[in-house]
Structure formats: structure tokens, C-alpha cells
């Protein structure tokens, strides 16, 4: 017999056959690699997990500023409406008052101009002499000097 450098073995049914592994990209959808209780890894269909339920919205309390605004809105609107109605009732009186004010302005302007005009001819006739002339002479020495003056009536 001659000796060989190689040892030849045969497969027995107890030995698992070597499995050339699959790449993760080759695994079809819905199939996963699982490990069985005996330690053997194999491919199996696994039920897909349902996505988590969306969170239930919780009722938020209404902010105080929103309540205040909601309560003030009809009040302000009612006030504006009442002001509009009041102005519509007051319009004829306001028109009459504005006309009366214009009449008062005209009376004041006429009195301001007319009264001096009426008094001027009476003054000259009642005095019996000509108009008065006043002459004033003021002198001062230096920039901050004391000023002296004389008043002459003619």
C-alpha cells in the first residue's frame, strides 16, 4: 500500500451540508433569516408587523387670550354698531350745529372788523383836534451800555 498526503472523508447523514450563504439583497420580501431552537439558521416567512397606531390626539385647553378675544369681539362690534346708529340719529343736529358755528364765526369776524370801523369816525369828531404824534429818542454808549431815552408828545 502506498501512502497519500490527502485524507478522504465521506459525508454522513448526521453532518449538515454546507450552505452557501445568500446576500441580504437576494432575500425576497416577506422572508427573513431566522435561527431555530436547535441552532440552525434558515429562511422563513415571517408575518409583517403592523405599523404602530398613530397617537390619539389629546384635547388641548383653549388659551386664555383666545377666550378673551372671543368674548370681546361681539362687544366691540356691538359698540361700533351702536355708534353708527347714534351718528345717524344725530346727523341732523350735527349739521344744524355746524351751521350755527359758522354763523357765530361770521358774527365774530364782522364784530372784529366792524366795531373799530364804527368807532373811528366818532373818535376824530369828538376829540376836536388832530391826531397825536409821539417821538421817542433812545441813546446808548457801548455794546452793553445803559440806554437813555426821551419821549416827546406833539
PDB file of C-alpha atoms in Angstrom:
ATOM      1  CA  UNK A   1       0.000   0.000   0.000  1.00  0.00           C
ATOM      2  CA  UNK A   2       1.196   3.374  -0.637  1.00  0.00           C
ATOM      3  CA  UNK A   3       0.535   6.459   1.410  1.00  0.00           C
ATOM      4  CA  UNK A   4      -1.256   9.591   0.263  1.00  0.00           C
ATOM      5  CA  UNK A   5      -0.909  13.079   1.579  1.00  0.00           C
ATOM      6  CA  UNK A   6      -4.636  13.611   1.475  1.00  0.00           C
ATOM      7  CA  UNK A   7      -7.302  12.130   3.665  1.00  0.00           C
ATOM      8  CA  UNK A   8     -10.608  11.354   2.019  1.00  0.00           C
ATOM      9  CA  UNK A   9     -13.773  11.632   4.101  1.00  0.00           C
ATOM     10  CA  UNK A  10     -17.362  10.926   3.197  1.00  0.00           C
ATOM     11  CA  UNK A  11     -20.446  12.790   4.264  1.00  0.00           C
ATOM     12  CA  UNK A  12     -22.540  11.130   6.886  1.00  0.00           C
ATOM     13  CA  UNK A  13     -26.255  11.929   7.384  1.00  0.00           C
ATOM     14  CA  UNK A  14     -25.556  13.492  10.798  1.00  0.00           C
ATOM     15  CA  UNK A  15     -23.357  16.245   9.347  1.00  0.00           C
ATOM     16  CA  UNK A  16     -25.206  19.279   7.914  1.00  0.00           C
ATOM     17  CA  UNK A  17     -24.369  20.190   4.365  1.00  0.00           C
ATOM     18  CA  UNK A  18     -22.508  23.438   3.993  1.00  0.00           C
ATOM     19  CA  UNK A  19     -24.902  26.194   2.823  1.00  0.00           C
ATOM     20  CA  UNK A  20     -23.518  28.866   0.592  1.00  0.00           C
ATOM     21  CA  UNK A  21     -24.966  31.995   2.235  1.00  0.00           C
ATOM     22  CA  UNK A  22     -27.310  34.404   0.462  1.00  0.00           C
ATOM     23  CA  UNK A  23     -26.671  38.080   0.301  1.00  0.00           C
ATOM     24  CA  UNK A  24     -29.257  40.245   2.097  1.00  0.00           C
ATOM     25  CA  UNK A  25     -30.208  41.810  -1.232  1.00  0.00           C
ATOM     26  CA  UNK A  26     -31.097  38.355  -2.626  1.00  0.00           C
ATOM     27  CA  UNK A  27     -33.642  37.590   0.112  1.00  0.00           C
ATOM     28  CA  UNK A  28     -37.174  38.158  -1.256  1.00  0.00           C
ATOM     29  CA  UNK A  29     -39.609  40.476   0.556  1.00  0.00           C
ATOM     30  CA  UNK A  30     -41.501  38.881   3.423  1.00  0.00           C
ATOM     31  CA  UNK A  31     -38.714  36.315   4.030  1.00  0.00           C
ATOM     32  CA  UNK A  32     -36.314  36.626   6.961  1.00  0.00           C
ATOM     33  CA  UNK A  33     -33.290  34.742   8.229  1.00  0.00           C
ATOM     34  CA  UNK A  34     -34.329  33.005  11.474  1.00  0.00           C
ATOM     35  CA  UNK A  35     -32.493  30.843  13.978  1.00  0.00           C
ATOM     36  CA  UNK A  36     -34.361  27.701  15.034  1.00  0.00           C
ATOM     37  CA  UNK A  37     -34.194  26.336  18.605  1.00  0.00           C
ATOM     38  CA  UNK A  38     -31.629  23.704  17.506  1.00  0.00           C
ATOM     39  CA  UNK A  39     -29.232  26.476  16.403  1.00  0.00           C
ATOM     40  CA  UNK A  40     -29.784  26.013  12.691  1.00  0.00           C
ATOM     41  CA  UNK A  41     -30.232  29.235  10.682  1.00  0.00           C
ATOM     42  CA  UNK A  42     -32.717  29.138   7.851  1.00  0.00           C
ATOM     43  CA  UNK A  43     -35.006  31.336   5.783  1.00  0.00           C
ATOM     44  CA  UNK A  44     -38.648  31.558   6.800  1.00  0.00           C
ATOM     45  CA  UNK A  45     -41.729  33.614   6.036  1.00  0.00           C
ATOM     46  CA  UNK A  46     -42.393  35.950   8.919  1.00  0.00           C
ATOM     47  CA  UNK A  47     -45.620  37.869   9.379  1.00  0.00           C
ATOM     48  CA  UNK A  48     -45.111  41.570   8.885  1.00  0.00           C
ATOM     49  CA  UNK A  49     -45.645  43.634  11.945  1.00  0.00           C
ATOM     50  CA  UNK A  50     -48.468  46.134  11.731  1.00  0.00           C
ATOM     51  CA  UNK A  51     -47.273  49.719  11.816  1.00  0.00           C
ATOM     52  CA  UNK A  52     -47.789  51.360  15.187  1.00  0.00           C
ATOM     53  CA  UNK A  53     -51.123  53.111  15.579  1.00  0.00           C
ATOM     54  CA  UNK A  54     -50.948  56.900  15.256  1.00  0.00           C
ATOM     55  CA  UNK A  55     -51.095  58.672  18.597  1.00  0.00           C
ATOM     56  CA  UNK A  56     -54.564  59.672  19.694  1.00  0.00           C
ATOM     57  CA  UNK A  57     -54.825  63.474  19.760  1.00  0.00           C
ATOM     58  CA  UNK A  58     -55.367  64.833  23.234  1.00  0.00           C
ATOM     59  CA  UNK A  59     -57.801  67.711  23.642  1.00  0.00           C
ATOM     60  CA  UNK A  60     -55.868  70.912  24.353  1.00  0.00           C
ATOM     61  CA  UNK A  61     -57.354  73.554  26.646  1.00  0.00           C
ATOM     62  CA  UNK A  62     -58.346  76.814  24.970  1.00  0.00           C
ATOM     63  CA  UNK A  63     -55.802  79.569  25.733  1.00  0.00           C
ATOM     64  CA  UNK A  64     -56.960  82.483  27.870  1.00  0.00           C
ATOM     65  CA  UNK A  65     -56.139  85.072  25.190  1.00  0.00           C
ATOM     66  CA  UNK A  66     -58.395  83.226  22.727  1.00  0.00           C
ATOM     67  CA  UNK A  67     -61.287  83.228  25.207  1.00  0.00           C
ATOM     68  CA  UNK A  68     -60.812  86.930  25.914  1.00  0.00           C
ATOM     69  CA  UNK A  69     -60.698  87.780  22.217  1.00  0.00           C
ATOM     70  CA  UNK A  70     -63.783  85.689  21.519  1.00  0.00           C
ATOM     71  CA  UNK A  71     -65.690  87.479  24.286  1.00  0.00           C
ATOM     72  CA  UNK A  72     -64.540  90.976  23.249  1.00  0.00           C
ATOM     73  CA  UNK A  73     -65.324  90.584  19.541  1.00  0.00           C
ATOM     74  CA  UNK A  74     -69.133  90.853  19.791  1.00  0.00           C
ATOM     75  CA  UNK A  75     -68.810  93.619  22.377  1.00  0.00           C
ATOM     76  CA  UNK A  76     -66.608  95.742  20.128  1.00  0.00           C
ATOM     77  CA  UNK A  77     -68.800  95.003  17.111  1.00  0.00           C
ATOM     78  CA  UNK A  78     -71.911  95.972  19.083  1.00  0.00           C
ATOM     79  CA  UNK A  79     -70.247  99.211  20.214  1.00  0.00           C
ATOM     80  CA  UNK A  80     -69.360 100.147  16.646  1.00  0.00           C
ATOM     81  CA  UNK A  81     -72.921  99.381  15.506  1.00  0.00           C
ATOM     82  CA  UNK A  82     -74.374 101.484  18.331  1.00  0.00           C
ATOM     83  CA  UNK A  83     -72.052 104.370  17.435  1.00  0.00           C
ATOM     84  CA  UNK A  84     -73.174 104.182  13.804  1.00  0.00           C
ATOM     85  CA  UNK A  85     -76.851 104.241  14.788  1.00  0.00           C
ATOM     86  CA  UNK A  86     -76.241 107.126  17.177  1.00  0.00           C
ATOM     87  CA  UNK A  87     -74.477 109.145  14.477  1.00  0.00           C
ATOM     88  CA  UNK A  88     -77.308 108.512  12.039  1.00  0.00           C
ATOM     89  CA  UNK A  89     -79.810 109.897  14.585  1.00  0.00           C
ATOM     90  CA  UNK A  90     -77.519 112.801  15.496  1.00  0.00           C
ATOM     91  CA  UNK A  91     -76.661 113.803  11.910  1.00  0.00           C
ATOM     92  CA  UNK A  92     -79.418 116.440  11.505  1.00  0.00           C
ATOM     93  CA  UNK A  93     -78.477 118.047  14.835  1.00  0.00           C
ATOM     94  CA  UNK A  94     -74.770 117.977  13.955  1.00  0.00           C
ATOM     95  CA  UNK A  95     -75.486 119.681  10.634  1.00  0.00           C
ATOM     96  CA  UNK A  96     -77.539 122.369  12.396  1.00  0.00           C
ATOM     97  CA  UNK A  97     -74.772 122.866  14.982  1.00  0.00           C
ATOM     98  CA  UNK A  98     -72.119 123.241  12.293  1.00  0.00           C
ATOM     99  CA  UNK A  99     -74.251 125.878  10.559  1.00  0.00           C
ATOM    100  CA  UNK A 100     -74.722 127.685  13.879  1.00  0.00           C
ATOM    101  CA  UNK A 101     -70.956 127.598  14.495  1.00  0.00           C
ATOM    102  CA  UNK A 102     -70.295 129.069  11.043  1.00  0.00           C
ATOM    103  CA  UNK A 103     -72.806 131.817  11.795  1.00  0.00           C
ATOM    104  CA  UNK A 104     -71.012 132.525  15.115  1.00  0.00           C
ATOM    105  CA  UNK A 105     -67.657 132.701  13.301  1.00  0.00           C
ATOM    106  CA  UNK A 106     -69.108 135.154  10.789  1.00  0.00           C
ATOM    107  CA  UNK A 107     -70.531 137.306  13.635  1.00  0.00           C
ATOM    108  CA  UNK A 108     -67.173 137.365  15.438  1.00  0.00           C
ATOM    109  CA  UNK A 109     -65.345 138.301  12.208  1.00  0.00           C
ATOM    110  CA  UNK A 110     -67.857 141.064  11.479  1.00  0.00           C
ATOM    111  CA  UNK A 111     -67.565 142.419  15.029  1.00  0.00           C
ATOM    112  CA  UNK A 112     -63.761 142.339  14.884  1.00  0.00           C
ATOM    113  CA  UNK A 113     -63.698 144.360  11.678  1.00  0.00           C
ATOM    114  CA  UNK A 114     -66.881 146.433  12.069  1.00  0.00           C
ATOM    115  CA  UNK A 115     -66.616 147.787  15.624  1.00  0.00           C
ATOM    116  CA  UNK A 116     -63.282 149.615  15.065  1.00  0.00           C
ATOM    117  CA  UNK A 117     -64.622 150.994  11.780  1.00  0.00           C
ATOM    118  CA  UNK A 118     -67.687 152.388  13.525  1.00  0.00           C
ATOM    119  CA  UNK A 119     -65.694 153.907  16.380  1.00  0.00           C
ATOM    120  CA  UNK A 120     -63.020 155.606  14.255  1.00  0.00           C
ATOM    121  CA  UNK A 121     -65.157 158.422  12.744  1.00  0.00           C
ATOM    122  CA  UNK A 122     -66.737 159.149  16.139  1.00  0.00           C
ATOM    123  CA  UNK A 123     -63.364 159.485  17.833  1.00  0.00           C
ATOM    124  CA  UNK A 124     -61.986 162.026  15.410  1.00  0.00           C
ATOM    125  CA  UNK A 125     -65.139 164.132  15.555  1.00  0.00           C
ATOM    126  CA  UNK A 126     -65.413 164.010  19.356  1.00  0.00           C
ATOM    127  CA  UNK A 127     -61.812 164.951  20.119  1.00  0.00           C
ATOM    128  CA  UNK A 128     -61.842 168.169  18.096  1.00  0.00           C
ATOM    129  CA  UNK A 129     -58.111 168.165  17.492  1.00  0.00           C
ATOM    130  CA  UNK A 130     -55.703 166.378  15.183  1.00  0.00           C
ATOM    131  CA  UNK A 131     -54.005 163.095  15.829  1.00  0.00           C
ATOM    132  CA  UNK A 132     -51.289 162.753  18.480  1.00  0.00           C
ATOM    133  CA  UNK A 133     -47.662 162.175  17.428  1.00  0.00           C
ATOM    134  CA  UNK A 134     -45.201 160.566  19.778  1.00  0.00           C
ATOM    135  CA  UNK A 135     -41.449 160.749  19.152  1.00  0.00           C
ATOM    136  CA  UNK A 136     -39.021 158.665  21.138  1.00  0.00           C
ATOM    137  CA  UNK A 137     -35.240 159.163  21.129  1.00  0.00           C
ATOM    138  CA  UNK A 138     -33.036 156.447  22.660  1.00  0.00           C
ATOM    139  CA  UNK A 139     -29.241 156.592  23.029  1.00  0.00           C
ATOM    140  CA  UNK A 140     -26.762 154.091  24.446  1.00  0.00           C
ATOM    141  CA  UNK A 141     -22.988 154.103  24.782  1.00  0.00           C
ATOM    142  CA  UNK A 142     -21.113 150.893  24.069  1.00  0.00           C
ATOM    143  CA  UNK A 143     -22.435 147.445  23.368  1.00  0.00           C
ATOM    144  CA  UNK A 144     -23.709 146.782  26.896  1.00  0.00           C
ATOM    145  CA  UNK A 145     -24.105 150.386  27.994  1.00  0.00           C
ATOM    146  CA  UNK A 146     -27.160 151.799  29.754  1.00  0.00           C
ATOM    147  CA  UNK A 147     -29.783 153.210  27.388  1.00  0.00           C
ATOM    148  CA  UNK A 148     -31.357 156.633  27.942  1.00  0.00           C
ATOM    149  CA  UNK A 149     -34.446 157.860  26.142  1.00  0.00           C
ATOM    150  CA  UNK A 150     -36.837 160.778  25.865  1.00  0.00           C
ATOM    151  CA  UNK A 151     -40.482 160.791  24.793  1.00  0.00           C
ATOM    152  CA  UNK A 152     -41.977 163.863  23.110  1.00  0.00           C
ATOM    153  CA  UNK A 153     -45.745 164.386  22.686  1.00  0.00           C
ATOM    154  CA  UNK A 154     -46.915 166.791  19.989  1.00  0.00           C
TER     155      UNK A 154
END
